[in-house]
Amino acid sequence: MSWSSSGDRVAIMSKCVSLLEATLFILLLTFVSMPAAKPAARIECVAGGSAGGMGGPAKGARLMEPFAVAFDKQGNWYICEYGGHRITRVDRKGIITLFAGKEEAPDHKPAARISFNQPHGLVIANDQIYVADMLNHRVVKIDLKTNSTGVIAGTGQPGYSGDGGPASNAAFNELYAVDINRSGDKLYLTDLRNHRIRLLNLKSGVVDTIAGNGESGVPKDGGDARSSPLVDPRATAVDSKGNLYILERRGNALRMVDKKGKIWTLIGPANTSDPPRSNHGVEKELNGPKHLCVDLRDNVIIADSENHLIRKYNPTDRTTVVIAGTGEKGDRLVPDDPLKTQLNRPHGVFVHPSGALYVSDSDNNRILKMKNW
């Protein structure tokens, strides 16, 4: 190509510059409009994992089968230690102390004086801690302002009685877990050996059965929850819409009771044929799951204990994905990859209002914290 004059050369160069500017502008717009990359998932140990004592850092302290955690309004958090028969407290500086239950030593006396027998879970609402004191067949309440304690459900003896009356006079049989609704006035009680889920109205003190008829069995989809059997309920969680999720260990199932009181199986053994059960997106079946919670978007987080995994179930598209664990038990911690981190029979999951997920990695005697998961 030949240029006949300097004017032609200037004109062509001007067009090239304009084209380059337009291209750069388009690229800039594209870059600005692109969604920000999601930060990589991280996992760390925040309590336990070694042999440290009370009064020191929580990270590296000696925990005894931690099964659950919960936070108070001030940012302190509490660990339910099944094997230790106690509740320990971690303050905002990361220092762990004995809060309630078994005394370790004379200089580590608990603030709240009460004895537990294999406590299995706890929740906090309105400055009150509610503890599922499993083998004492009761719910213990601890006032965080005064450290005073009291029994609000259960007689201390195994049995089944009391529906429609005061929960303090009702009998339970291995009260396995507790959960609470968003407003903090309804406590859901997993009554394992009675194959029932019972609801305690914290305002009236009255308890009633809302799921399970006392028999062990697989419920039929769409049946009335109160007249349906349950295999062995281990934990419950309620979402923002009022749906109640029930996790079964021996049943290897996730079930849901909707707002109309109808029960449905969401995840169950693939070989169950009457009625058919699906295994939506689950790479392998649940194996002895022990606990669950609901995250900030109403997804269900499951501690799949015997598979050594943490799973997330999305109720909108009914898919399940693994978010932590390798499927093989162990204690390897990979901070930048929860899917390469090994777990050992995790028994508890809790989503903090910040979105962080806390995992009670029970047989590793540690609490793990996940971000950006």
Coordinates of C-alpha atoms in Angstrom, one line a residue:
M1 CA 0.0 0.0 0.0
S2 CA 1.3 3.5 -0.9
W3 CA 0.4 6.7 0.7
S4 CA -0.1 9.6 -1.7
S5 CA 0.5 12.4 0.8
S6 CA 1.3 13.2 4.3
G7 CA -2.4 14.1 4.8
D8 CA -3.5 10.6 3.9
R9 CA -1.0 9.2 6.3
V10 CA -2.3 11.4 9.1
A11 CA -5.9 10.5 8.4
I12 CA -5.1 6.8 8.4
M13 CA -3.1 7.1 11.6
S14 CA -6.0 9.0 13.2
K15 CA -8.4 6.2 12.3
C16 CA -6.0 3.6 13.8
V17 CA -5.7 5.6 17.0
S18 CA -9.5 6.0 17.2
L19 CA -10.0 2.3 16.7
L20 CA -7.4 1.5 19.3
E21 CA -9.1 3.8 21.8
A22 CA -12.5 2.2 21.1
T23 CA -11.0 -1.3 21.6
L24 CA -9.4 -0.3 24.9
F25 CA -12.7 1.3 26.0
I26 CA -14.6 -1.8 25.2
L27 CA -12.1 -4.0 27.1
L28 CA -12.2 -1.6 30.1
L29 CA -16.0 -1.9 30.2
T30 CA -15.8 -5.6 29.9
F31 CA -13.3 -5.8 32.8
V32 CA -15.4 -3.4 35.0
S33 CA -18.6 -5.3 34.4
M34 CA -17.1 -8.7 35.1
P35 CA -18.1 -10.1 38.6
A36 CA -15.3 -10.1 41.1
A37 CA -13.6 -13.4 41.5
K38 CA -14.8 -15.3 44.6
P39 CA -12.0 -15.5 47.2
A40 CA -10.6 -19.0 47.6
A41 CA -12.1 -21.2 50.4
R42 CA -10.0 -21.3 53.6
I43 CA -10.0 -23.6 56.6
E44 CA -8.2 -23.4 59.9
C45 CA -8.1 -24.9 63.3
V46 CA -9.5 -22.4 65.9
A47 CA -9.8 -24.6 69.0
G48 CA -8.4 -28.0 70.2
G49 CA -6.0 -30.2 68.4
S50 CA -3.4 -30.5 71.1
A51 CA -3.0 -30.9 74.9
G52 CA -3.1 -27.4 76.2
G53 CA -5.1 -26.6 79.4
M54 CA -7.9 -24.3 80.4
G55 CA -6.9 -20.6 80.7
G56 CA -4.7 -20.6 77.6
P57 CA -5.3 -20.3 73.9
A58 CA -8.2 -22.3 72.5
K59 CA -6.1 -23.3 69.5
G60 CA -4.0 -26.1 70.8
A61 CA -6.1 -26.7 73.9
R62 CA -7.2 -30.3 74.9
L63 CA -10.8 -30.8 73.8
M64 CA -12.7 -34.0 74.5
E65 CA -15.0 -35.0 71.6
P66 CA -16.5 -31.6 70.7
F67 CA -19.9 -32.0 69.3
A68 CA -21.3 -28.4 68.9
V69 CA -20.5 -24.7 69.1
A70 CA -22.7 -21.6 69.5
F71 CA -22.0 -17.8 69.8
D72 CA -23.4 -15.2 72.2
K73 CA -24.1 -11.6 71.3
Q74 CA -20.7 -10.4 72.6
G75 CA -18.8 -12.8 70.2
N76 CA -17.8 -15.3 72.9
W77 CA -18.4 -18.9 71.8
Y78 CA -19.2 -22.1 73.6
I79 CA -18.2 -25.7 72.9
C80 CA -20.3 -28.7 73.9
E81 CA -17.8 -31.5 74.7
Y82 CA -19.6 -34.8 74.7
G83 CA -16.6 -36.8 76.0
G84 CA -15.7 -34.1 78.6
H85 CA -19.3 -33.8 80.0
R86 CA -18.8 -30.0 79.9
I87 CA -19.3 -26.7 78.2
T88 CA -16.1 -24.7 77.5
R89 CA -16.0 -21.0 76.6
V90 CA -13.7 -19.2 74.2
D91 CA -13.6 -15.4 74.6
R92 CA -12.9 -12.8 71.8
K93 CA -9.2 -13.0 72.5
G94 CA -9.2 -16.8 71.9
I95 CA -8.7 -17.8 75.5
I96 CA -10.6 -21.0 76.6
T97 CA -12.0 -21.6 80.0
L98 CA -14.3 -24.1 81.7
F99 CA -17.9 -22.7 81.7
A100 CA -20.1 -25.5 82.9
G101 CA -19.9 -29.1 83.8
K102 CA -17.0 -31.3 84.9
E103 CA -14.3 -29.6 86.9
E104 CA -10.9 -30.3 85.5
A105 CA -8.9 -28.9 88.5
P106 CA -9.6 -26.8 91.6
D107 CA -8.3 -23.7 89.8
H108 CA -10.6 -24.2 86.9
K109 CA -14.0 -24.3 88.5
P110 CA -17.0 -23.7 86.2
A111 CA -18.9 -20.4 86.2
A112 CA -22.2 -22.3 85.9
R113 CA -22.4 -25.3 88.3
I114 CA -24.3 -28.3 86.9
S115 CA -23.4 -31.9 86.0
F116 CA -23.9 -33.2 82.4
N117 CA -24.0 -36.8 81.1
Q118 CA -22.7 -36.8 77.5
P119 CA -24.2 -33.5 76.4
H120 CA -24.8 -33.6 72.7
G121 CA -25.6 -30.1 71.5
L122 CA -26.4 -26.6 72.4
V123 CA -28.0 -23.4 71.0
I124 CA -28.0 -19.8 72.2
A125 CA -30.9 -17.3 72.0
N126 CA -31.8 -14.2 74.1
D127 CA -28.8 -14.6 76.4
Q128 CA -29.8 -18.2 77.3
I129 CA -27.9 -21.4 76.5
Y130 CA -30.0 -24.5 75.9
V131 CA -28.1 -27.8 76.3
A132 CA -29.2 -31.2 75.2
D133 CA -28.1 -33.2 78.2
M134 CA -28.5 -36.5 76.4
L135 CA -28.1 -39.3 79.0
N136 CA -29.8 -37.2 81.7
H137 CA -32.8 -37.0 79.3
R138 CA -33.3 -33.3 79.8
V139 CA -32.7 -29.8 78.5
V140 CA -30.6 -27.5 80.7
K141 CA -30.9 -23.7 80.5
I142 CA -28.0 -21.5 81.5
D143 CA -28.5 -17.7 81.9
L144 CA -25.5 -16.0 80.4
K145 CA -26.0 -12.9 82.5
T146 CA -26.2 -14.6 85.9
N147 CA -24.7 -18.1 85.1
S148 CA -27.7 -19.5 86.9
T149 CA -28.9 -23.0 85.7
G150 CA -32.2 -24.8 85.5
V151 CA -33.9 -27.8 83.9
I152 CA -36.6 -26.7 81.5
A153 CA -37.5 -30.0 79.9
G154 CA -37.3 -33.6 81.1
T155 CA -37.6 -35.4 84.5
G156 CA -34.1 -36.9 84.4
Q157 CA -35.6 -40.4 83.8
P158 CA -36.0 -42.0 80.4
G159 CA -39.6 -42.4 79.2
Y160 CA -42.3 -40.8 77.1
S161 CA -45.0 -38.6 78.5
G162 CA -46.1 -35.1 78.9
D163 CA -47.3 -33.9 75.5
G164 CA -49.7 -30.9 75.9
G165 CA -48.3 -30.1 79.4
P166 CA -45.3 -28.5 81.0
A167 CA -42.0 -29.7 79.5
S168 CA -40.4 -29.8 82.9
N169 CA -42.8 -32.7 83.8
A170 CA -42.4 -34.5 80.5
A171 CA -40.3 -37.6 80.0
F172 CA -37.8 -38.0 77.2
N173 CA -35.5 -40.8 76.2
E174 CA -32.0 -39.7 75.1
L175 CA -32.7 -36.1 74.2
Y176 CA -30.1 -35.9 71.5
A177 CA -30.1 -32.4 70.0
V178 CA -31.7 -29.0 70.3
D179 CA -32.4 -26.3 67.7
I180 CA -34.2 -23.0 67.9
N181 CA -36.2 -20.8 65.5
R182 CA -35.1 -17.4 64.3
S183 CA -37.3 -15.5 66.8
G184 CA -36.0 -17.5 69.7
D185 CA -39.3 -18.7 71.1
K186 CA -39.5 -22.3 69.9
L187 CA -37.1 -25.0 70.8
Y188 CA -37.0 -28.2 68.7
L189 CA -36.1 -31.3 70.7
T190 CA -34.8 -34.5 69.1
D191 CA -36.1 -37.3 71.3
L192 CA -34.1 -40.2 69.8
R193 CA -35.3 -43.4 71.5
N194 CA -38.9 -42.2 71.3
H195 CA -38.5 -41.7 67.5
R196 CA -40.0 -38.2 67.8
I197 CA -39.3 -34.5 67.3
R198 CA -40.9 -32.5 70.0
L199 CA -41.5 -28.7 70.2
L200 CA -41.1 -26.7 73.3
N201 CA -42.9 -23.3 73.4
L202 CA -40.5 -21.2 75.5
K203 CA -43.2 -18.7 76.3
S204 CA -45.8 -21.2 77.6
G205 CA -43.4 -24.0 78.6
V206 CA -45.7 -26.5 76.9
V207 CA -44.2 -29.4 74.9
D208 CA -45.8 -31.3 72.0
T209 CA -44.8 -33.8 69.4
I210 CA -44.6 -32.4 65.9
A211 CA -43.0 -35.4 64.0
G212 CA -42.8 -39.1 64.7
N213 CA -45.4 -41.6 66.1
G214 CA -43.0 -43.5 68.3
E215 CA -42.3 -46.3 65.8
S216 CA -39.1 -46.9 63.9
G217 CA -39.6 -46.8 60.1
V218 CA -39.3 -44.9 56.9
P219 CA -42.1 -42.3 56.5
K220 CA -44.1 -42.1 53.3
D221 CA -43.8 -38.9 51.3
G222 CA -46.6 -36.5 51.9
G223 CA -47.8 -38.2 55.1
D224 CA -48.7 -36.4 58.2
A225 CA -45.5 -36.0 60.2
R226 CA -47.0 -36.7 63.6
S227 CA -48.5 -40.0 62.5
S228 CA -45.4 -41.1 60.5
P229 CA -42.6 -43.2 61.8
L230 CA -39.0 -42.1 62.0
V231 CA -36.0 -44.4 61.8
D232 CA -33.7 -42.6 64.3
P233 CA -33.8 -38.8 64.4
R234 CA -30.5 -37.3 65.5
A235 CA -30.8 -33.6 64.8
T236 CA -33.1 -30.9 63.4
A237 CA -32.7 -27.5 61.9
V238 CA -35.4 -25.0 60.9
D239 CA -35.0 -22.6 58.0
S240 CA -36.2 -19.0 57.6
K241 CA -39.5 -20.2 55.9
G242 CA -40.4 -22.5 58.8
N243 CA -39.5 -25.8 57.1
L244 CA -38.1 -28.3 59.6
Y245 CA -35.2 -30.6 58.5
I246 CA -34.6 -33.9 60.3
L247 CA -31.4 -35.9 60.0
E248 CA -31.3 -39.6 60.6
R249 CA -28.1 -41.5 61.3
R250 CA -29.2 -45.1 60.9
G251 CA -31.7 -44.1 58.3
N252 CA -28.9 -42.3 56.4
A253 CA -31.6 -39.8 55.4
L254 CA -32.4 -36.1 55.3
R255 CA -36.1 -35.5 55.7
M256 CA -38.2 -32.3 55.8
V257 CA -41.5 -31.4 57.5
D258 CA -43.1 -28.5 55.6
K259 CA -45.3 -25.8 57.0
K260 CA -48.4 -27.9 56.5
G261 CA -47.0 -30.7 58.7
K262 CA -46.3 -33.1 55.8
I263 CA -43.1 -35.1 55.8
W264 CA -40.8 -35.7 52.8
T265 CA -37.6 -37.6 52.2
L266 CA -35.0 -35.4 50.4
I267 CA -31.9 -37.7 50.6
G268 CA -32.2 -41.3 51.4
P269 CA -30.6 -44.7 50.6
A270 CA -30.7 -45.3 46.8
N271 CA -31.8 -48.9 47.3
T272 CA -35.0 -48.1 49.1
S273 CA -37.8 -49.0 46.7
D274 CA -41.1 -48.5 48.6
P275 CA -41.5 -45.6 48.0
P276 CA -38.5 -44.8 45.7
R277 CA -35.9 -42.5 47.2
S278 CA -33.5 -40.3 45.3
N279 CA -29.9 -39.6 46.0
H280 CA -29.9 -36.2 44.3
G281 CA -26.3 -35.3 43.5
V282 CA -24.8 -37.3 46.3
E283 CA -21.6 -39.0 45.1
K284 CA -22.1 -41.7 47.6
E285 CA -24.8 -42.3 50.1
L286 CA -24.9 -40.6 53.5
N287 CA -23.2 -42.8 56.1
G288 CA -24.2 -42.2 59.7
P289 CA -24.8 -38.4 59.5
K290 CA -25.0 -36.8 62.9
H291 CA -25.8 -33.1 62.7
L292 CA -27.0 -30.4 60.4
C293 CA -27.7 -26.6 60.3
V294 CA -29.1 -24.1 57.8
D295 CA -26.9 -21.4 56.3
L296 CA -27.7 -17.8 55.5
R297 CA -29.3 -18.8 52.2
D298 CA -31.4 -21.7 53.6
N299 CA -29.0 -24.4 52.3
V300 CA -28.7 -27.4 54.6
I301 CA -25.2 -28.2 55.9
I302 CA -24.8 -31.9 56.9
A303 CA -22.1 -33.5 59.0
D304 CA -21.8 -36.8 57.2
S305 CA -19.9 -38.4 60.1
E306 CA -18.9 -41.8 59.0
N307 CA -18.0 -40.6 55.5
H308 CA -15.8 -37.9 57.2
L309 CA -17.4 -35.2 55.0
I310 CA -19.3 -32.0 55.2
R311 CA -22.0 -31.6 52.6
K312 CA -24.3 -28.8 51.4
Y313 CA -27.8 -29.6 50.2
N314 CA -29.5 -26.9 48.1
P315 CA -33.3 -27.2 48.5
T316 CA -34.0 -25.1 45.4
D317 CA -32.4 -27.5 42.9
R318 CA -32.1 -30.5 45.2
T319 CA -28.4 -31.0 44.6
T320 CA -25.8 -32.0 47.1
V321 CA -22.1 -31.2 47.0
V322 CA -19.2 -31.9 49.3
I323 CA -17.7 -28.7 50.8
A324 CA -15.1 -30.2 53.1
G325 CA -13.3 -33.5 53.7
T326 CA -11.7 -36.2 51.5
G327 CA -13.9 -39.1 52.5
E328 CA -11.0 -40.7 54.4
K329 CA -10.6 -40.1 58.1
G330 CA -7.4 -38.4 59.1
D331 CA -6.1 -35.1 60.6
R332 CA -4.3 -33.5 57.7
L333 CA -5.2 -29.8 57.5
V334 CA -4.7 -28.0 54.1
P335 CA -5.5 -24.3 54.9
D336 CA -6.2 -23.3 51.3
D337 CA -8.3 -26.3 50.3
P338 CA -11.1 -27.7 52.6
L339 CA -11.6 -30.6 50.0
K340 CA -8.0 -31.8 50.7
T341 CA -8.4 -31.5 54.5
Q342 CA -9.1 -34.7 56.3
L343 CA -11.8 -35.0 59.0
N344 CA -12.5 -37.7 61.6
R345 CA -16.1 -38.3 62.3
P346 CA -17.4 -34.7 62.4
H347 CA -20.4 -34.4 64.7
G348 CA -21.4 -30.7 64.5
V349 CA -21.8 -27.8 62.1
F350 CA -22.7 -24.2 62.8
V351 CA -23.0 -21.2 60.5
H352 CA -22.0 -17.9 62.1
P353 CA -23.9 -14.7 61.1
S354 CA -20.7 -13.6 59.3
G355 CA -21.1 -16.7 57.0
A356 CA -18.2 -18.6 58.5
L357 CA -18.8 -22.3 59.0
Y358 CA -17.6 -24.0 62.2
V359 CA -17.1 -27.8 62.1
S360 CA -16.8 -29.9 65.2
D361 CA -14.2 -32.4 64.0
S362 CA -15.0 -34.7 66.9
D363 CA -12.5 -37.5 66.8
N364 CA -9.7 -35.1 66.0
N365 CA -10.8 -33.2 69.1
R366 CA -10.7 -29.8 67.3
I367 CA -12.9 -27.1 65.9
L368 CA -12.4 -26.0 62.3
K369 CA -13.4 -22.7 60.8
M370 CA -14.2 -22.3 57.1
K371 CA -14.4 -19.1 55.1
N372 CA -15.5 -18.4 51.5
W373 CA -16.9 -21.9 51.2

